[in-house]
Structures are given as C-alpha cells and as structure tokens.
Short mmCIF file of C-alpha atoms in Angstrom, two decimals:
data_model
loop_
_atom_site.label_atom_id
_atom_site.label_comp_id
_atom_site.label_asym_id
_atom_site.label_seq_id
_atom_site.Cartn_x
_atom_site.Cartn_y
_atom_site.Cartn_z
CA MET A 1 -63.24 -30.17 1.40
CA THR A 2 -61.79 -32.89 3.67
CA GLN A 3 -60.14 -35.90 2.22
CA GLN A 4 -61.51 -38.89 4.25
CA TYR A 5 -59.68 -42.22 3.84
CA SER A 6 -61.83 -44.73 5.20
CA SER A 7 -62.63 -48.00 3.47
CA THR A 8 -66.20 -47.92 4.53
CA GLY A 9 -68.50 -47.25 1.39
CA ALA A 10 -65.33 -47.13 -0.71
CA GLY A 11 -66.13 -50.34 -2.80
CA LEU A 12 -63.17 -52.35 -3.35
CA GLY A 13 -60.82 -49.33 -2.39
CA ASP A 14 -60.89 -47.22 -5.61
CA VAL A 15 -61.60 -43.57 -5.25
CA SER A 16 -62.82 -41.11 -7.90
CA PRO A 17 -60.26 -38.35 -8.72
CA PRO A 18 -60.92 -35.48 -6.13
CA SER A 19 -62.23 -31.95 -7.23
CA ASP A 20 -59.50 -30.32 -5.48
CA PRO A 21 -56.22 -29.47 -7.19
CA ILE A 22 -52.90 -31.30 -6.96
CA VAL A 23 -50.63 -29.73 -4.13
CA ASP A 24 -49.96 -26.10 -5.29
CA THR A 25 -46.28 -25.87 -5.80
CA ALA A 26 -46.50 -21.96 -6.23
CA THR A 27 -46.28 -22.06 -2.30
CA ASN A 28 -44.05 -23.89 0.09
CA PRO A 29 -46.17 -26.35 1.83
CA PHE A 30 -46.04 -26.77 5.43
CA LYS A 31 -46.90 -30.50 6.04
CA ILE A 32 -48.02 -31.99 9.46
CA LEU A 33 -48.45 -35.55 10.44
CA ALA A 34 -50.67 -36.11 13.33
CA LEU A 35 -51.14 -39.34 15.21
CA SER A 36 -53.93 -40.34 17.69
CA GLY A 37 -53.86 -42.27 20.83
CA GLY A 38 -55.57 -45.46 21.27
CA GLY A 39 -53.41 -48.06 23.20
CA TYR A 40 -53.09 -51.29 21.31
CA ARG A 41 -55.19 -50.04 18.34
CA GLY A 42 -52.02 -48.11 17.56
CA LEU A 43 -51.16 -51.19 15.52
CA TYR A 44 -53.59 -49.83 12.99
CA THR A 45 -51.64 -46.40 12.76
CA ALA A 46 -48.33 -48.30 12.80
CA GLN A 47 -49.40 -50.31 9.68
CA VAL A 48 -50.90 -47.63 7.72
CA LEU A 49 -47.57 -45.74 8.29
CA ALA A 50 -45.55 -48.82 7.29
CA ASP A 51 -47.61 -48.97 4.05
CA LEU A 52 -46.92 -45.31 3.16
CA GLU A 53 -43.14 -45.97 3.79
CA ALA A 54 -43.46 -48.95 1.42
CA HIS A 55 -45.01 -46.85 -1.12
CA ILE A 56 -42.54 -43.85 -1.05
CA GLN A 57 -39.48 -46.17 -0.36
CA ALA A 58 -38.42 -43.62 2.34
CA PRO A 59 -38.97 -42.74 5.83
CA ILE A 60 -42.38 -41.23 6.09
CA ALA A 61 -40.93 -38.79 8.80
CA SER A 62 -38.83 -37.12 5.91
CA ARG A 63 -41.97 -35.97 4.19
CA PHE A 64 -43.51 -33.76 7.17
CA ASP A 65 -42.14 -30.61 8.74
CA LEU A 66 -43.88 -31.33 11.93
CA ILE A 67 -45.14 -34.57 13.60
CA ALA A 68 -47.50 -34.66 16.65
CA GLY A 69 -48.44 -37.73 18.41
CA THR A 70 -50.42 -38.66 21.53
CA SER A 71 -50.21 -41.75 23.82
CA ILE A 72 -49.30 -44.41 21.56
CA GLY A 73 -49.41 -41.92 18.74
CA GLY A 74 -46.71 -40.09 20.64
CA ILE A 75 -44.61 -43.15 20.79
CA LEU A 76 -45.07 -43.92 17.21
CA ALA A 77 -44.07 -39.90 16.46
CA LEU A 78 -40.95 -40.36 18.40
CA ALA A 79 -39.90 -43.52 16.63
CA LEU A 80 -40.57 -41.99 13.27
CA SER A 81 -38.39 -39.10 13.98
CA LEU A 82 -35.72 -41.06 15.46
CA GLU A 83 -35.60 -42.92 12.06
CA VAL A 84 -37.12 -46.23 13.46
CA PRO A 85 -38.98 -47.92 10.46
CA ALA A 86 -42.77 -48.02 10.95
CA ALA A 87 -42.63 -51.74 10.11
CA ARG A 88 -40.36 -52.14 13.07
CA MET A 89 -43.04 -50.87 15.17
CA VAL A 90 -45.73 -52.99 13.74
CA GLU A 91 -43.28 -55.93 14.73
CA LEU A 92 -43.14 -54.57 18.17
CA PHE A 93 -47.12 -54.64 18.51
CA THR A 94 -47.54 -58.05 17.08
CA ALA A 95 -44.58 -59.72 18.65
CA HIS A 96 -44.67 -58.12 22.33
CA GLY A 97 -48.15 -56.60 22.75
CA HIS A 98 -48.81 -59.52 25.07
CA GLU A 99 -46.03 -58.58 27.20
CA ILE A 100 -47.18 -54.93 27.39
CA PHE A 101 -50.50 -55.75 28.33
CA LYS A 102 -49.92 -58.49 30.85
CA ALA A 103 -51.97 -58.05 33.79
CA ARG A 104 -50.52 -58.00 37.17
CA SER A 105 -51.79 -58.59 40.62
CA SER A 106 -53.83 -55.58 41.64
CA LEU A 107 -56.98 -56.65 43.53
CA GLY A 108 -58.92 -56.16 40.33
CA GLY A 109 -57.33 -52.67 39.81
CA ILE A 110 -58.25 -51.36 43.21
CA TRP A 111 -54.83 -51.36 44.67
CA ARG A 112 -52.67 -50.31 41.62
CA SER A 113 -53.11 -50.11 37.92
CA LYS A 114 -54.06 -53.31 35.74
CA TYR A 115 -50.67 -53.06 33.84
CA THR A 116 -47.21 -51.98 34.37
CA GLN A 117 -45.11 -50.04 31.75
CA LEU A 118 -41.92 -51.99 32.64
CA ALA A 119 -42.12 -54.28 29.54
CA LEU A 120 -42.74 -51.36 27.24
CA LEU A 121 -39.59 -49.55 28.84
CA ASP A 122 -37.31 -52.43 28.26
CA LEU A 123 -38.55 -52.63 24.63
CA LEU A 124 -38.06 -48.94 23.85
CA ARG A 125 -34.76 -49.05 25.50
CA GLY A 126 -33.51 -51.66 23.01
CA GLU A 127 -30.79 -50.29 20.65
CA ASN A 128 -33.12 -50.94 17.58
CA LEU A 129 -35.60 -48.49 19.02
CA PHE A 130 -35.00 -45.64 21.15
CA GLY A 131 -31.96 -46.71 23.21
CA GLN A 132 -30.40 -43.78 25.32
CA LYS A 133 -31.54 -41.14 22.70
CA THR A 134 -33.19 -38.02 23.93
CA LEU A 135 -35.76 -35.81 22.42
CA GLY A 136 -32.86 -33.66 21.02
CA HIS A 137 -31.93 -36.57 18.73
CA CYS A 138 -34.88 -36.49 16.71
CA SER A 139 -34.30 -35.54 13.02
CA ARG A 140 -37.73 -33.96 12.61
CA ARG A 141 -39.90 -31.51 14.54
CA VAL A 142 -42.01 -33.25 17.07
CA ILE A 143 -44.73 -32.20 19.71
CA VAL A 144 -45.96 -34.83 22.23
CA PRO A 145 -48.85 -33.99 24.73
CA ALA A 146 -48.97 -35.26 28.30
CA ILE A 147 -50.46 -34.06 31.71
CA ASP A 148 -48.10 -32.78 34.48
CA TYR A 149 -50.35 -34.36 37.35
CA SER A 150 -47.82 -32.91 40.09
CA ASN A 151 -48.86 -29.26 38.90
CA GLY A 152 -52.15 -30.14 37.37
CA VAL A 153 -51.34 -28.47 33.86
CA PRO A 154 -50.99 -29.84 30.47
CA VAL A 155 -47.68 -29.91 28.81
CA LEU A 156 -46.33 -30.30 25.33
CA PHE A 157 -42.87 -32.08 25.17
CA LYS A 158 -41.25 -30.42 22.00
CA THR A 159 -38.06 -30.71 19.91
CA PRO A 160 -35.84 -27.57 20.23
CA HIS A 161 -37.25 -26.05 17.08
CA HIS A 162 -37.74 -22.58 18.39
CA PRO A 163 -35.13 -20.40 20.63
CA ASP A 164 -37.49 -20.50 23.56
CA LEU A 165 -37.56 -24.23 23.77
CA THR A 166 -34.64 -24.68 25.82
CA ARG A 167 -35.10 -27.86 27.95
CA ASP A 168 -37.18 -30.54 26.64
CA HIS A 169 -34.36 -31.65 24.18
CA ALA A 170 -32.52 -33.31 27.21
CA TYR A 171 -35.25 -35.62 28.39
CA ALA A 172 -34.94 -39.17 27.47
CA ALA A 173 -37.26 -40.32 24.52
CA THR A 174 -38.34 -43.31 26.50
CA ASP A 175 -39.62 -40.85 29.48
CA VAL A 176 -41.62 -38.80 27.03
CA ALA A 177 -43.08 -41.94 25.51
CA LEU A 178 -44.07 -43.37 28.86
CA ALA A 179 -45.23 -39.94 30.02
CA THR A 180 -47.79 -39.51 27.07
CA SER A 181 -49.12 -42.96 27.43
CA ALA A 182 -49.70 -43.29 30.94
CA ALA A 183 -53.41 -43.99 30.65
CA PRO A 184 -55.56 -43.96 33.92
CA GLY A 185 -56.85 -47.15 35.02
CA TYR A 186 -54.44 -49.00 32.63
CA PHE A 187 -51.10 -47.94 33.70
CA PRO A 188 -49.28 -46.10 36.62
CA ARG A 189 -48.43 -42.63 36.49
CA HIS A 190 -44.68 -42.17 34.89
CA CYS A 191 -42.55 -40.27 37.08
CA PHE A 192 -39.28 -38.26 36.00
CA ASP A 193 -38.06 -34.79 36.48
CA ASN A 194 -39.45 -34.88 40.04
CA ARG A 195 -43.12 -34.88 38.45
CA GLN A 196 -45.76 -37.34 37.97
CA PHE A 197 -47.21 -37.57 34.27
CA ILE A 198 -50.38 -39.08 32.81
CA ASP A 199 -51.71 -39.71 29.41
CA GLY A 200 -51.99 -36.84 27.20
CA GLY A 201 -54.99 -38.22 25.67
CA LEU A 202 -57.09 -36.84 28.34
CA PHE A 203 -57.01 -33.26 26.68
CA ALA A 204 -55.46 -34.07 23.17
CA ASN A 205 -55.96 -37.48 21.91
CA ALA A 206 -56.10 -36.26 18.35
CA PRO A 207 -53.22 -33.68 18.44
CA GLY A 208 -53.75 -32.20 14.79
CA LEU A 209 -55.15 -28.78 16.33
CA LEU A 210 -52.19 -28.54 18.62
CA ALA A 211 -49.82 -28.98 15.61
CA VAL A 212 -51.59 -26.48 13.47
CA HIS A 213 -51.24 -23.96 16.38
CA GLU A 214 -47.54 -24.89 16.84
CA ALA A 215 -46.99 -24.29 12.96
CA GLN A 216 -48.60 -20.96 12.91
CA HIS A 217 -47.61 -19.60 16.24
CA TYR A 218 -44.12 -20.85 16.79
CA LEU A 219 -43.00 -21.84 13.23
CA GLY A 220 -44.66 -18.86 11.15
CA ALA A 221 -46.73 -20.99 8.78
CA LYS A 222 -49.44 -19.47 6.94
CA ARG A 223 -53.14 -21.13 6.82
CA ASP A 224 -52.84 -21.65 2.85
CA GLU A 225 -49.40 -23.30 3.26
CA ILE A 226 -50.51 -26.07 5.97
CA HIS A 227 -51.47 -29.65 4.89
CA VAL A 228 -52.42 -32.10 7.70
CA LEU A 229 -52.40 -35.88 7.32
CA SER A 230 -54.15 -37.29 10.40
CA VAL A 231 -54.10 -40.99 11.21
CA GLY A 232 -56.41 -42.49 13.72
CA THR A 233 -56.70 -45.79 15.84
CA MET A 234 -59.88 -47.08 14.49
CA SER A 235 -61.93 -44.97 16.74
CA SER A 236 -64.88 -46.32 18.47
CA ARG A 237 -67.78 -44.16 19.71
CA PHE A 238 -68.67 -44.78 23.17
CA THR A 239 -72.62 -44.54 23.52
CA VAL A 240 -75.08 -45.21 26.34
CA ASP A 241 -77.28 -48.33 26.15
CA PRO A 242 -80.87 -46.70 26.33
CA SER A 243 -82.17 -49.73 28.40
CA SER A 244 -79.46 -49.10 31.17
CA GLY A 245 -79.96 -46.83 34.33
CA ARG A 246 -79.59 -43.14 34.06
CA ALA A 247 -78.68 -42.35 37.95
CA GLY A 248 -75.07 -41.83 36.87
CA GLY A 249 -73.72 -43.67 39.80
CA THR A 250 -70.76 -46.26 39.72
CA LEU A 251 -73.10 -49.10 38.62
CA ASP A 252 -74.17 -46.81 35.71
CA TRP A 253 -70.64 -45.81 34.46
CA GLY A 254 -68.63 -48.98 35.45
CA GLY A 255 -70.89 -51.93 35.98
CA PHE A 256 -70.54 -54.25 38.72
CA ASN A 257 -66.86 -53.65 38.93
CA PRO A 258 -66.09 -50.03 40.03
CA VAL A 259 -62.81 -50.15 38.37
CA ASN A 260 -64.02 -50.10 35.06
CA THR A 261 -65.29 -46.53 35.72
CA PRO A 262 -62.11 -44.63 35.08
CA GLN A 263 -61.46 -46.78 31.80
CA ARG A 264 -65.01 -46.04 30.54
CA LEU A 265 -64.73 -42.43 31.05
CA PHE A 266 -61.17 -42.14 29.40
CA GLY A 267 -62.74 -44.06 26.43
CA ILE A 268 -65.34 -41.46 26.18
CA ALA A 269 -63.07 -38.59 26.57
CA ILE A 270 -60.70 -39.85 23.57
CA SER A 271 -63.33 -40.91 21.37
CA SER A 272 -65.34 -37.63 21.74
CA GLN A 273 -62.11 -35.60 21.03
CA GLU A 274 -61.58 -37.43 17.87
CA SER A 275 -64.74 -36.31 16.58
CA LEU A 276 -64.38 -32.80 17.65
CA VAL A 277 -60.94 -32.54 16.36
CA HIS A 278 -61.72 -33.93 12.93
CA SER A 279 -64.60 -31.37 12.57
CA MET A 280 -62.55 -28.27 13.68
CA LEU A 281 -59.59 -29.25 11.40
CA SER A 282 -61.94 -29.31 8.48
CA HIS A 283 -62.59 -25.71 9.09
CA ARG A 284 -59.11 -24.66 10.40
CA VAL A 285 -57.13 -26.09 7.27
CA LYS A 286 -57.72 -24.77 3.80
CA ALA A 287 -60.23 -27.06 1.74
CA GLY A 288 -58.41 -30.12 0.27
CA GLN A 289 -55.29 -29.90 2.51
CA TYR A 290 -56.79 -32.03 5.55
CA HIS A 291 -56.51 -35.74 5.03
CA HIS A 292 -57.89 -38.11 7.68
CA VAL A 293 -57.14 -41.75 7.56
CA ASP A 294 -59.12 -43.75 10.10
CA GLU A 295 -61.75 -46.73 10.00
CA PRO A 296 -64.67 -46.62 12.09
CA LEU A 297 -65.30 -49.87 14.10
CA THR A 298 -68.20 -52.09 13.04
CA ASP A 299 -70.06 -53.87 16.09
CA GLU A 300 -68.56 -57.16 15.05
CA LYS A 301 -64.95 -55.82 14.98
CA ALA A 302 -65.53 -53.81 18.11
CA ARG A 303 -65.88 -57.00 20.05
CA SER A 304 -62.35 -58.05 19.07
CA VAL A 305 -60.66 -54.65 19.35
CA ALA A 306 -59.84 -52.41 22.55
CA LEU A 307 -57.20 -50.43 24.05
CA ASP A 308 -55.79 -53.47 25.54
CA LYS A 309 -56.79 -56.48 23.55
CA THR A 310 -53.54 -57.97 21.82
CA ASP A 311 -54.79 -61.46 20.66
CA TYR A 312 -54.63 -62.85 17.20
CA ALA A 313 -58.31 -61.64 16.50
CA ALA A 314 -57.33 -57.90 17.54
CA GLN A 315 -54.21 -58.13 15.28
CA GLU A 316 -56.23 -59.49 12.17
CA ALA A 317 -58.95 -56.83 12.49
CA LEU A 318 -56.25 -53.85 12.94
CA ILE A 319 -53.78 -54.93 10.29
CA GLY A 320 -56.52 -55.81 7.87
CA ALA A 321 -58.37 -52.59 8.33
CA ALA A 322 -55.09 -50.82 8.05
CA ARG A 323 -54.11 -52.30 4.97
CA GLN A 324 -57.59 -51.38 3.22
CA SER A 325 -57.27 -47.79 4.72
CA SER A 326 -53.76 -47.23 3.23
CA LYS A 327 -54.69 -48.81 -0.08
CA VAL A 328 -57.67 -46.13 -0.35
CA ALA A 329 -55.54 -43.30 0.85
CA LEU A 330 -52.82 -44.01 -1.83
CA GLY A 331 -55.52 -44.22 -4.35
CA ASN A 332 -55.88 -40.40 -4.03
CA PRO A 333 -53.48 -38.50 -6.35
CA VAL A 334 -53.53 -35.44 -3.78
CA LEU A 335 -52.04 -37.38 -0.98
CA ARG A 336 -49.45 -39.24 -3.30
CA GLU A 337 -48.32 -35.74 -4.46
CA LEU A 338 -48.05 -34.52 -0.94
CA LEU A 339 -45.92 -37.59 -0.10
CA LYS A 340 -43.62 -37.46 -3.09
CA SER A 341 -41.08 -34.64 -2.17
CA ALA A 342 -39.12 -34.37 1.06
CA ALA A 343 -39.70 -31.59 3.66
CA GLN A 344 -37.19 -29.05 4.29
CA SER A 345 -34.71 -29.86 6.88
CA PRO A 346 -35.65 -28.44 10.30
CA LYS A 347 -33.43 -26.04 12.22
CA PHE A 348 -32.91 -26.99 15.84
CA TYR A 349 -31.45 -24.48 18.33
CA TYR A 350 -30.20 -26.96 21.03
CA GLY A 351 -28.96 -30.30 21.59
CA PRO A 352 -27.14 -33.01 19.26
CA GLN A 353 -29.06 -31.96 16.20
CA ALA A 354 -28.46 -28.03 16.55
CA VAL A 355 -26.65 -26.51 13.68
CA GLU A 356 -23.93 -23.93 13.79
CA GLU A 357 -24.38 -20.16 13.09
CA GLY A 358 -23.98 -19.23 16.75
CA VAL A 359 -26.72 -21.88 17.67
CA ILE A 360 -26.01 -23.49 21.10
CA ASN A 361 -25.06 -27.18 20.73
CA ALA A 362 -25.47 -28.81 24.35
#
C-alpha cells in the first residue's frame, strides 16, 4: 500500500508501524525522488527536504538514484543534485520571495506577464547556488520537464546518464530552471537554444510517473526494485462554485479580470495532475514502496497560500505544515530505512562528471 505522510488525521504526528516490511535488502533498491511544481508553495517542499537532510546528516540527493522535478520542483531537483543544501533553498524562498514575485507594470497582465524571472535568474546565478554550472555538473541523475513552445512538444532535460543523451549536459542549469518554471500568466516564456520554453507543469506537474518510466526504460530498473518518494507543494484542489454561472465564458473562468483565466486554468491543470499521478503511482510501484509527502490545504490556509503569495502568513503556513509533514514521515521506519544508505554513484557518459573507460568527457 501507499505510505501517505500527511499530518491530517495523524494526531500529534505519531504513526503506527506499517504492515509492510522494512526495505528488502535482498534486492538492490532503485530510489526515486519526485518533486512537484507549485510556485512559492515550493517553500513547503524545500522545508520538508531540509528536515530530511537534518535527520540523515547528509545531502538528501545522495540517497537517490534519480531525481525528477517540475517547475519549482525542477529548480529544487537541480539544486540538490548540484549539492546545494535544501536549507539554503529555504533561505532563498524566505529572504527573496518578494523579489521573485514582485509585480511589474503590465496593464493588469494584458500586455505582458505579471512577473519577470530576472530576480530569480540573478539569485540562481549566485556562486552559492548554480553559478555558471551546467546540467552536466549534477552529481545525481536528474530529469526536468518543460514544453518546447517553438515546436509544440514536451521535452525532458536530462543529465547524461544514458549513451543517447548527448546534448543537454551542456545547457546552463539556470536556463533549465527558468524553462521548467515559466508558468503561463505568471512569467514570460524563457528563451535559449533558439527556442521558447514554458512550464513543464502543464503536462507533468507531478513527475513521478516520468521518473518511473526513465528508471525502467533507460536505466533497466525492475518494478520490484523501484522505491519512490514524492514530495508535493500543499496541493489545492480547484473546484467550481455551484452557485456561479455555467456558461464557460471569460467571466465564468476568470471573473471580471480576463487575465485570471490562464492562471485559473493552469491551477486546475496542476492540481488535477497531482491527484492522477498519485493514484497511478499507487498501482505502478510495488505495494509499500511508494511514499507520498504532502499536506492538503484547509479552507483557512488556502486563503493565505498561493503560487505567488510570499508574505509572512504564507511562509508561516508553508513552513509550519512542512515541519509537521516531515515529522510524520520520519516517524515511519520504512522511510527511515530507505534514507539510511547512500545510493550507488551514477555513471555519466558526457560532460564534466563523465567517468573514464572510453567514455567521452566533453
């Protein structure tokens, strides 16, 4: 069965010992970390990861064979694989969130997006974060989804963990980060490599299924070997007001400001994906080997938390929920055992992390 680590209904955070066995050491587990998108709600994800790192006294990336992340989850996945402590990402959120989500003149979002990614770019380019590093500098296998809007196709940026993955390793980590997080209605499209990219959350906001496919198809992992830890962003379900109109026009979707329409639709897309992927992973991964850490938003917290709310109330709600969620998660011996041992060092075929034995290092 799925191990669900939400503090809702969990009393003071204590959990009963699961009926599933501790991680089977007879097989070599293939461990996946999947990080969802959610804008500033990624502060919740970052705090959960920081708490896990504090528990194991080691980088959380060292415990996983593959890390998948979308949008803000993609930024966190890159940070972890570049050996940036999760606590540093929490500091980035709390100290600089208001800069990242600082509204600019845009005629109410009609002329251009409400926010610019320039502040985030400057922060990520800092030497204590990504600097000038490329995807090839990642120490763990990573996949990050985005949409190539120039060609109308989904793309997965990947570390060079397979002989066929020959190009992405040369891309700047900041470009990949801005591509996966260019949410429609919030940020402009991110342009590099003569292409325009938009947020991967439109098709893979919860990237766990993509990671399982990557593990099986490209890395030869067997179903019984795969363990998945998925961390959400306090997913909120967008639902209709039964008393509202049903015509489906601009007023129905966006209210009196039509600019709210794409933001509303984007929210529906990512929230419905969370539910779908959670359900499917419960079937795709062997019982007891899928762990989901998330916290559903109550009506009260939903008023304080959003993709672009960065004030003290939002920080308190996100960090407080994360501390409780991580406490409940670490109360489970299955997950503690999974985090106890480091994953095997990955083999990269290109770029600065490539090994010898005839492997190209370029």
